[in-house]
mmCIF file of C-alpha atoms in Angstrom:
data_model
loop_
_atom_site.group_PDB
_atom_site.id
_atom_site.type_symbol
_atom_site.label_atom_id
_atom_site.label_comp_id
_atom_site.label_asym_id
_atom_site.label_seq_id
_atom_site.Cartn_x
_atom_site.Cartn_y
_atom_site.Cartn_z
ATOM 1 C CA MET A 1 236.001 150.605 309.426
ATOM 2 C CA TRP A 2 238.737 148.113 308.855
ATOM 3 C CA PRO A 3 240.829 149.238 311.846
ATOM 4 C CA LEU A 4 237.904 148.474 314.189
ATOM 5 C CA LEU A 5 237.239 145.114 312.527
ATOM 6 C CA ALA A 6 240.923 144.190 312.593
ATOM 7 C CA PHE A 7 241.137 144.974 316.296
ATOM 8 C CA LEU A 8 237.947 143.130 317.160
ATOM 9 C CA GLY A 9 238.926 140.178 314.925
ATOM 10 C CA PHE A 10 242.227 139.871 316.750
ATOM 11 C CA PHE A 11 240.439 140.182 320.096
ATOM 12 C CA LEU A 12 237.977 137.373 319.073
ATOM 13 C CA ALA A 13 240.793 135.121 317.796
ATOM 14 C CA THR A 14 242.714 135.609 321.007
ATOM 15 C CA ALA A 15 239.612 134.895 323.107
ATOM 16 C CA LEU A 16 238.937 131.701 321.079
ATOM 17 C CA ALA A 17 242.528 130.560 321.610
ATOM 18 C CA TYR A 18 242.126 131.234 325.323
ATOM 19 C CA LEU A 19 238.849 129.269 325.290
ATOM 20 C CA ALA A 20 240.570 126.301 323.666
ATOM 21 C CA ARG A 21 243.307 126.276 326.255
ATOM 22 C CA SER A 22 241.315 127.081 329.396
ATOM 23 C CA GLY A 23 237.644 126.267 328.754
ATOM 24 C CA ASP A 24 236.696 129.740 330.043
ATOM 25 C CA GLN A 25 233.916 131.168 327.770
ATOM 26 C CA VAL A 26 233.708 134.664 329.271
ATOM 27 C CA PRO A 27 236.394 136.329 327.105
ATOM 28 C CA THR A 28 234.916 134.728 323.951
ATOM 29 C CA GLU A 29 231.402 135.957 324.874
ATOM 30 C CA MET A 30 232.769 139.461 325.495
ATOM 31 C CA ALA A 31 234.688 139.439 322.167
ATOM 32 C CA TRP A 32 231.676 138.234 320.227
ATOM 33 C CA GLY A 33 229.504 140.791 321.990
ATOM 34 C CA LEU A 34 231.707 143.498 320.491
ATOM 35 C CA PHE A 35 232.478 141.806 317.131
ATOM 36 C CA GLU A 36 228.881 140.998 316.189
ATOM 37 C CA PRO A 37 227.498 144.544 316.166
ATOM 38 C CA ALA A 38 230.625 145.912 314.531
ATOM 39 C CA ALA A 39 230.698 143.336 311.746
ATOM 40 C CA LEU A 40 227.057 142.381 311.236
ATOM 41 C CA GLY A 41 225.540 145.714 312.309
ATOM 42 C CA LEU A 42 227.821 148.584 311.435
ATOM 43 C CA THR A 43 229.937 147.158 308.585
ATOM 44 C CA ALA A 44 227.338 144.940 306.880
ATOM 45 C CA SER A 45 224.640 147.631 306.988
ATOM 46 C CA PHE A 46 226.940 150.222 305.419
ATOM 47 C CA ALA A 47 228.026 147.678 302.761
ATOM 48 C CA LEU A 48 224.344 147.133 301.918
ATOM 49 C CA HIS A 49 223.668 150.868 301.942
ATOM 50 C CA GLU A 50 226.463 151.758 299.543
ATOM 51 C CA SER A 51 225.950 148.681 297.367
ATOM 52 C CA ALA A 52 222.282 149.659 296.899
ATOM 53 C CA HIS A 53 223.403 153.128 295.762
ATOM 54 C CA ALA A 54 225.902 151.580 293.303
ATOM 55 C CA ILE A 55 223.343 149.129 291.836
ATOM 56 C CA ALA A 56 220.866 152.000 291.341
ATOM 57 C CA LEU A 57 223.497 154.180 289.736
ATOM 58 C CA LYS A 58 224.541 151.346 287.314
ATOM 59 C CA ARG A 59 220.995 151.363 286.000
ATOM 60 C CA ILE A 60 221.206 155.038 285.007
ATOM 61 C CA HIS A 61 222.733 155.248 281.491
ATOM 62 C CA SER A 62 223.795 158.865 281.831
ATOM 63 C CA VAL A 63 225.996 157.993 284.811
ATOM 64 C CA THR A 64 229.339 157.279 283.164
ATOM 65 C CA HIS A 65 231.415 156.262 286.127
ATOM 66 C CA ILE A 66 231.010 155.372 289.789
ATOM 67 C CA ALA A 67 233.950 156.160 292.059
ATOM 68 C CA MET A 68 234.487 154.857 295.590
ATOM 69 C CA ASP A 69 235.548 157.378 298.216
ATOM 70 C CA ARG A 70 237.154 155.264 300.882
ATOM 71 C CA ALA A 71 238.797 156.234 304.123
ATOM 72 C CA ALA A 72 239.618 154.152 307.180
ATOM 73 C CA TRP A 73 236.297 154.994 308.794
ATOM 74 C CA ARG A 74 234.038 155.820 305.813
ATOM 75 C CA THR A 75 233.117 154.561 302.346
ATOM 76 C CA SER A 76 230.755 156.176 299.871
ATOM 77 C CA VAL A 77 229.988 156.099 296.171
ATOM 78 C CA ILE A 78 230.398 159.121 293.946
ATOM 79 C CA PRO A 79 228.685 159.128 290.550
ATOM 80 C CA GLU A 80 230.049 160.908 287.483
ATOM 81 C CA GLY A 81 227.621 161.968 284.759
ATOM 82 C CA THR A 82 224.141 163.353 284.898
ATOM 83 C CA MET A 83 220.891 162.456 286.543
ATOM 84 C CA THR A 84 217.376 163.794 286.485
ATOM 85 C CA ALA A 85 215.751 164.930 289.740
ATOM 86 C CA ARG A 86 213.735 161.714 289.918
ATOM 87 C CA GLN A 87 216.853 159.601 289.411
ATOM 88 C CA MET A 88 218.759 161.540 292.047
ATOM 89 C CA ALA A 89 215.950 161.117 294.538
ATOM 90 C CA GLY A 90 215.703 157.334 293.777
ATOM 91 C CA VAL A 91 219.458 156.858 294.310
ATOM 92 C CA ALA A 92 219.310 158.866 297.581
ATOM 93 C CA LEU A 93 216.377 156.848 298.886
ATOM 94 C CA VAL A 94 217.552 153.346 297.856
ATOM 95 C CA GLY A 95 220.655 153.241 300.166
ATOM 96 C CA PRO A 96 218.918 153.916 303.438
ATOM 97 C CA GLY A 97 215.698 152.316 302.145
ATOM 98 C CA SER A 98 217.368 148.945 301.564
ATOM 99 C CA CYS A 99 218.765 148.945 305.116
ATOM 100 C CA VAL A 100 215.352 149.872 306.567
ATOM 101 C CA VAL A 101 213.730 146.993 304.699
ATOM 102 C CA VAL A 102 216.384 144.517 305.940
ATOM 103 C CA GLY A 103 216.063 145.954 309.427
ATOM 104 C CA ALA A 104 212.303 145.531 309.345
ATOM 105 C CA LEU A 105 212.631 141.913 308.151
ATOM 106 C CA ILE A 106 215.126 141.148 310.957
ATOM 107 C CA TRP A 107 212.805 142.898 313.462
ATOM 108 C CA LEU A 108 209.649 141.077 312.291
ATOM 109 C CA SER A 109 211.381 137.709 312.185
ATOM 110 C CA ASP A 110 212.539 138.282 315.769
ATOM 111 C CA LEU A 111 216.001 137.012 314.888
ATOM 112 C CA ASP A 112 218.087 139.666 316.581
ATOM 113 C CA ARG A 113 216.299 142.871 317.587
ATOM 114 C CA PRO A 114 219.526 144.803 318.511
ATOM 115 C CA LEU A 115 220.953 143.949 315.098
ATOM 116 C CA ALA A 116 217.772 145.134 313.403
ATOM 117 C CA TRP A 117 218.302 148.604 314.926
ATOM 118 C CA TRP A 118 221.632 148.978 313.161
ATOM 119 C CA TYR A 119 219.747 148.687 309.875
ATOM 120 C CA LEU A 120 216.690 150.675 310.884
ATOM 121 C CA ALA A 121 218.895 153.547 312.060
ATOM 122 C CA HIS A 122 219.878 154.205 308.382
ATOM 123 C CA ALA A 123 216.630 156.139 308.009
ATOM 124 C CA VAL A 124 218.441 158.993 309.794
ATOM 125 C CA PHE A 125 220.667 159.400 306.692
ATOM 126 C CA LEU A 126 217.692 160.974 304.938
ATOM 127 C CA LEU A 127 217.985 164.034 307.171
ATOM 128 C CA PRO A 128 219.418 167.058 305.341
ATOM 129 C CA VAL A 129 222.598 167.102 307.499
ATOM 130 C CA PHE A 130 223.719 163.813 305.763
ATOM 131 C CA GLY A 131 224.737 163.226 302.133
ATOM 132 C CA ASP A 132 221.595 161.230 301.191
ATOM 133 C CA GLY A 133 219.370 163.833 302.780
ATOM 134 C CA ARG A 134 221.136 166.659 300.967
ATOM 135 C CA ALA A 135 220.877 164.781 297.663
ATOM 136 C CA LEU A 136 217.179 164.211 298.241
ATOM 137 C CA ARG A 137 216.584 167.859 299.161
ATOM 138 C CA HIS A 138 218.530 168.978 296.095
ATOM 139 C CA SER A 139 216.508 166.619 293.875
ATOM 140 C CA LEU A 140 213.241 167.989 295.242
ATOM 141 C CA ARG A 141 214.420 171.540 294.528
ATOM 142 C CA MET A 142 215.392 170.492 290.949
ATOM 143 C CA ALA A 143 211.988 168.845 290.446
ATOM 144 C CA ARG A 144 210.252 172.024 291.388
ATOM 145 C CA LYS A 145 212.265 174.021 288.869
ATOM 146 C CA GLN A 146 211.833 171.656 285.851
ATOM 147 C CA PRO A 147 208.574 170.982 283.965
ATOM 148 C CA CYS A 148 207.192 167.478 284.390
ATOM 149 C CA GLY A 149 209.203 164.924 282.383
ATOM 150 C CA GLU A 150 211.902 167.409 281.253
ATOM 151 C CA ASP A 151 215.512 166.337 281.705
ATOM 152 C CA THR A 152 217.603 169.299 282.938
ATOM 153 C CA SER A 153 220.909 167.454 282.639
ATOM 154 C CA PRO A 154 223.613 169.266 280.663
ATOM 155 C CA ARG A 155 223.531 166.600 277.919
ATOM 156 C CA ALA A 156 219.722 166.827 277.363
ATOM 157 C CA PRO A 157 218.796 168.300 273.989
ATOM 158 C CA LYS A 158 217.087 171.684 274.256
ATOM 159 C CA ALA A 159 213.735 172.108 272.606
ATOM 160 C CA PRO A 160 213.846 174.519 269.621
ATOM 161 C CA ALA A 161 212.519 178.050 270.277
ATOM 162 C CA PRO A 162 209.083 178.748 268.622
#
């Protein structure tokens, strides 16, 4: 997302310089109208989303490493290690869930309704076409296959045969 933010930041800085010289507020209002949703809506909501995943993963002792997969337009966390079905479902839910909670708080406080939608829209990432939705679906399938409370991770000790 940095190319978008760099462009919009330059646009905003140029508009502010123009405002200082001319007193004309229109370019500044236009630049802020683009910068605000990009920075506070798009970028901040994804930072919260991925940070929530990372915080949840750090609490799971069988996750040995958390890698960041970062491209110009996308960032995501990739855990290494093992997780139970319940842990996997929790991690999948906490990213979009944290954004939905923040979006609801922004909405209910009536601070900035359009900004709230950027956060509320993260609920869509629980659909199976997205990574969180696929992880949630996989964890539900794993949960159906394992008896209640059993850890199916490769490092879990096997019960002795009778």
